[in-house]
Every structure is written in structure tokens, then in C-alpha cells.
Amino acid sequence: MTDRLAAFGLKIDHFVVLMTLSEREDVTQTELGDGISMPNYAITRALDHLEGEGLVERRPDATSRRSHRVFLTEAGTQLMPSLFATVKAVNETFLAPLPEAERADLTRILRALMAPDGQTKLPG
């Protein structure tokens, strides 16, 4: 994944930020970092890079002079399908050795671990 994202000039943390913004933008930097469990300094570094690449923009928050809200730019939005295709290809290569039933089991387990309420829903 690292090598494939590097072809876009990105690192994994950059992709995570972009993916999160593609699902929900107009968030503060703090909300973004909290949502992906990334410390403030790492969010700032990632956003500095992404903004330098023209993929995101930070706008002042109308309700707080200390905060900025984060948005994908048009270039960032247009890049997302290529990034998602790259991730899909890497995942398919990674999972290729598993039979289909084991892939389904792994997907179920990972979804349980990522449950929104933070509670693992695996039996036993």
C-alpha cells in the first residue's frame, strides 16, 4: 500500500485523511483528528501536505477564530476514485491466497471489530 500510494505522492495517513473527508467534510481539524484517532500534530502535518498538493483546503471557522474547517478541493474529490481503486487492488492481492469463505469470515470479523459503538460483537 505504501508503494502504491507513493505513486500519488501520498502516505497512508494522507489517504486516511482524504478518505475521511470524502465521507464527511466541513469538520474542524480537531474533529477530523478525533474521528481517526490521529494526534493534532499529525493532522496538521498531513493537512499541510495535502493542502500543498491542492487536495484539501482549510477555511476559517465562522464560530471560532481558533478553528479551521477542512474540505476536499475539486482535485481532491477527483482523485478519490483512483485512490479507492488502488486500495481495492492492494486488498485483492493481499487476500488472494484466502478461499472466498475465509475472506467473508475475515470481513465479518473486521466489521465487528470496527463496530460504531466500539464494542466487539464476536461470539465468545
PDB file of C-alpha atoms in Angstrom:
ATOM      1  CA  MET A   1       0.000   0.000   0.000  1.00  0.00           C
ATOM      2  CA  THR A   2       2.816   2.376   0.882  1.00  0.00           C
ATOM      3  CA  ASP A   3       4.425   1.979  -2.535  1.00  0.00           C
ATOM      4  CA  ARG A   4       1.152   2.323  -4.420  1.00  0.00           C
ATOM      5  CA  LEU A   5       0.171   5.489  -2.529  1.00  0.00           C
ATOM      6  CA  ALA A   6       3.657   6.927  -3.043  1.00  0.00           C
ATOM      7  CA  ALA A   7       2.922   6.941  -6.779  1.00  0.00           C
ATOM      8  CA  PHE A   8       0.300   9.605  -5.949  1.00  0.00           C
ATOM      9  CA  GLY A   9       2.714  11.484  -3.683  1.00  0.00           C
ATOM     10  CA  LEU A  10       0.804  10.287  -0.630  1.00  0.00           C
ATOM     11  CA  LYS A  11       1.381   8.323   2.552  1.00  0.00           C
ATOM     12  CA  ILE A  12      -1.124   6.139   4.358  1.00  0.00           C
ATOM     13  CA  ASP A  13      -2.036   8.887   6.839  1.00  0.00           C
ATOM     14  CA  HIS A  14      -2.744  11.213   3.894  1.00  0.00           C
ATOM     15  CA  PHE A  15      -5.070   8.605   2.406  1.00  0.00           C
ATOM     16  CA  VAL A  16      -6.888   8.160   5.722  1.00  0.00           C
ATOM     17  CA  VAL A  17      -7.498  11.907   5.936  1.00  0.00           C
ATOM     18  CA  LEU A  18      -8.708  12.084   2.330  1.00  0.00           C
ATOM     19  CA  MET A  19     -10.948   9.047   2.753  1.00  0.00           C
ATOM     20  CA  THR A  20     -12.470  10.525   5.901  1.00  0.00           C
ATOM     21  CA  LEU A  21     -13.076  13.870   4.210  1.00  0.00           C
ATOM     22  CA  SER A  22     -14.679  12.134   1.242  1.00  0.00           C
ATOM     23  CA  GLU A  23     -17.228  10.708   3.677  1.00  0.00           C
ATOM     24  CA  ARG A  24     -17.659  13.824   5.788  1.00  0.00           C
ATOM     25  CA  GLU A  25     -16.110  17.218   5.220  1.00  0.00           C
ATOM     26  CA  ASP A  26     -16.726  20.631   6.777  1.00  0.00           C
ATOM     27  CA  VAL A  27     -15.198  19.391  10.025  1.00  0.00           C
ATOM     28  CA  THR A  28     -12.641  21.083  12.222  1.00  0.00           C
ATOM     29  CA  GLN A  29      -9.103  19.793  12.287  1.00  0.00           C
ATOM     30  CA  THR A  30      -9.734  18.593  15.844  1.00  0.00           C
ATOM     31  CA  GLU A  31     -12.900  16.726  14.848  1.00  0.00           C
ATOM     32  CA  LEU A  32     -11.037  15.156  11.955  1.00  0.00           C
ATOM     33  CA  GLY A  33      -8.180  14.013  14.191  1.00  0.00           C
ATOM     34  CA  ASP A  34     -10.523  12.695  16.859  1.00  0.00           C
ATOM     35  CA  GLY A  35     -12.532  10.791  14.251  1.00  0.00           C
ATOM     36  CA  ILE A  36      -9.484   8.899  13.002  1.00  0.00           C
ATOM     37  CA  SER A  37      -7.553   8.818  16.282  1.00  0.00           C
ATOM     38  CA  MET A  38      -4.719  10.918  14.898  1.00  0.00           C
ATOM     39  CA  PRO A  39      -2.950  13.398  17.172  1.00  0.00           C
ATOM     40  CA  ASN A  40      -3.166  17.111  16.382  1.00  0.00           C
ATOM     41  CA  TYR A  41       0.446  17.396  15.224  1.00  0.00           C
ATOM     42  CA  ALA A  42      -0.034  14.522  12.760  1.00  0.00           C
ATOM     43  CA  ILE A  43      -3.277  16.005  11.409  1.00  0.00           C
ATOM     44  CA  THR A  44      -1.535  19.349  10.927  1.00  0.00           C
ATOM     45  CA  ARG A  45       1.356  17.709   9.048  1.00  0.00           C
ATOM     46  CA  ALA A  46      -0.977  15.667   6.867  1.00  0.00           C
ATOM     47  CA  LEU A  47      -3.162  18.680   6.086  1.00  0.00           C
ATOM     48  CA  ASP A  48      -0.113  20.833   5.332  1.00  0.00           C
ATOM     49  CA  HIS A  49       0.998  18.247   2.767  1.00  0.00           C
ATOM     50  CA  LEU A  50      -2.453  17.742   1.278  1.00  0.00           C
ATOM     51  CA  GLU A  51      -3.081  21.463   1.082  1.00  0.00           C
ATOM     52  CA  GLY A  52       0.296  21.923  -0.623  1.00  0.00           C
ATOM     53  CA  GLU A  53      -0.779  19.329  -3.186  1.00  0.00           C
ATOM     54  CA  GLY A  54      -4.052  21.172  -3.753  1.00  0.00           C
ATOM     55  CA  LEU A  55      -6.182  18.293  -2.446  1.00  0.00           C
ATOM     56  CA  VAL A  56      -7.699  19.931   0.636  1.00  0.00           C
ATOM     57  CA  GLU A  57      -8.357  23.406   1.879  1.00  0.00           C
ATOM     58  CA  ARG A  58      -8.735  24.823   5.353  1.00  0.00           C
ATOM     59  CA  ARG A  59     -11.233  27.624   5.851  1.00  0.00           C
ATOM     60  CA  PRO A  60     -11.692  29.726   8.967  1.00  0.00           C
ATOM     61  CA  ASP A  61     -14.499  28.535  11.218  1.00  0.00           C
ATOM     62  CA  ALA A  62     -17.215  31.183  11.363  1.00  0.00           C
ATOM     63  CA  THR A  63     -17.897  30.417  15.034  1.00  0.00           C
ATOM     64  CA  SER A  64     -14.330  30.186  16.337  1.00  0.00           C
ATOM     65  CA  ARG A  65     -11.307  32.253  15.409  1.00  0.00           C
ATOM     66  CA  ARG A  66      -9.064  29.428  16.633  1.00  0.00           C
ATOM     67  CA  SER A  67     -10.532  26.715  14.419  1.00  0.00           C
ATOM     68  CA  HIS A  68     -10.402  25.856  10.755  1.00  0.00           C
ATOM     69  CA  ARG A  69     -12.831  23.681   8.852  1.00  0.00           C
ATOM     70  CA  VAL A  70     -11.460  21.227   6.320  1.00  0.00           C
ATOM     71  CA  PHE A  71     -12.774  20.479   2.823  1.00  0.00           C
ATOM     72  CA  LEU A  72     -11.695  18.445  -0.173  1.00  0.00           C
ATOM     73  CA  THR A  73     -10.878  20.566  -3.198  1.00  0.00           C
ATOM     74  CA  GLU A  74     -12.157  19.641  -6.647  1.00  0.00           C
ATOM     75  CA  ALA A  75      -8.776  17.991  -7.311  1.00  0.00           C
ATOM     76  CA  GLY A  76      -9.107  16.012  -4.083  1.00  0.00           C
ATOM     77  CA  THR A  77     -12.599  14.872  -4.985  1.00  0.00           C
ATOM     78  CA  GLN A  78     -11.482  13.837  -8.466  1.00  0.00           C
ATOM     79  CA  LEU A  79      -8.550  11.841  -7.046  1.00  0.00           C
ATOM     80  CA  MET A  80     -10.673   9.709  -4.709  1.00  0.00           C
ATOM     81  CA  PRO A  81     -11.901   7.132  -7.271  1.00  0.00           C
ATOM     82  CA  SER A  82      -8.293   6.383  -8.256  1.00  0.00           C
ATOM     83  CA  LEU A  83      -7.266   6.051  -4.624  1.00  0.00           C
ATOM     84  CA  PHE A  84     -10.183   3.755  -3.826  1.00  0.00           C
ATOM     85  CA  ALA A  85      -9.345   1.622  -6.883  1.00  0.00           C
ATOM     86  CA  THR A  86      -5.743   1.398  -5.706  1.00  0.00           C
ATOM     87  CA  VAL A  87      -6.769   0.302  -2.230  1.00  0.00           C
ATOM     88  CA  LYS A  88      -9.165  -2.255  -3.691  1.00  0.00           C
ATOM     89  CA  ALA A  89      -6.415  -3.712  -5.899  1.00  0.00           C
ATOM     90  CA  VAL A  90      -3.989  -3.936  -2.976  1.00  0.00           C
ATOM     91  CA  ASN A  91      -6.631  -5.607  -0.806  1.00  0.00           C
ATOM     92  CA  GLU A  92      -7.488  -8.106  -3.535  1.00  0.00           C
ATOM     93  CA  THR A  93      -3.816  -9.023  -3.951  1.00  0.00           C
ATOM     94  CA  PHE A  94      -3.401  -9.339  -0.190  1.00  0.00           C
ATOM     95  CA  LEU A  95      -6.480 -11.535   0.202  1.00  0.00           C
ATOM     96  CA  ALA A  96      -5.907 -13.650  -2.924  1.00  0.00           C
ATOM     97  CA  PRO A  97      -4.471 -16.642  -1.004  1.00  0.00           C
ATOM     98  CA  LEU A  98      -7.673 -16.981   1.048  1.00  0.00           C
ATOM     99  CA  PRO A  99     -10.630 -19.013  -0.184  1.00  0.00           C
ATOM    100  CA  GLU A 100     -13.819 -16.981  -0.626  1.00  0.00           C
ATOM    101  CA  ALA A 101     -15.387 -18.328   2.590  1.00  0.00           C
ATOM    102  CA  GLU A 102     -12.367 -17.227   4.637  1.00  0.00           C
ATOM    103  CA  ARG A 103     -12.448 -13.790   3.001  1.00  0.00           C
ATOM    104  CA  ALA A 104     -16.093 -13.481   4.057  1.00  0.00           C
ATOM    105  CA  ASP A 105     -15.183 -14.552   7.605  1.00  0.00           C
ATOM    106  CA  LEU A 106     -12.355 -12.032   7.765  1.00  0.00           C
ATOM    107  CA  THR A 107     -14.636  -9.264   6.511  1.00  0.00           C
ATOM    108  CA  ARG A 108     -17.249 -10.158   9.127  1.00  0.00           C
ATOM    109  CA  ILE A 109     -14.633 -10.162  11.893  1.00  0.00           C
ATOM    110  CA  LEU A 110     -13.142  -6.832  10.822  1.00  0.00           C
ATOM    111  CA  ARG A 111     -16.582  -5.234  10.648  1.00  0.00           C
ATOM    112  CA  ALA A 112     -17.337  -6.485  14.143  1.00  0.00           C
ATOM    113  CA  LEU A 113     -14.095  -5.027  15.423  1.00  0.00           C
ATOM    114  CA  MET A 114     -14.911  -1.694  13.767  1.00  0.00           C
ATOM    115  CA  ALA A 115     -18.473  -1.556  15.134  1.00  0.00           C
ATOM    116  CA  PRO A 116     -19.573   2.080  15.635  1.00  0.00           C
ATOM    117  CA  ASP A 117     -20.327   1.564  19.305  1.00  0.00           C
ATOM    118  CA  GLY A 118     -16.750   0.385  19.869  1.00  0.00           C
ATOM    119  CA  GLN A 119     -17.960  -2.963  21.123  1.00  0.00           C
ATOM    120  CA  THR A 120     -16.643  -6.094  19.515  1.00  0.00           C
ATOM    121  CA  LYS A 121     -19.567  -8.291  18.547  1.00  0.00           C
ATOM    122  CA  LEU A 122     -17.728 -11.545  18.070  1.00  0.00           C
ATOM    123  CA  PRO A 123     -19.048 -14.594  19.901  1.00  0.00           C
ATOM    124  CA  GLY A 124     -17.069 -15.965  22.833  1.00  0.00           C
TER     125      GLY A 124
END
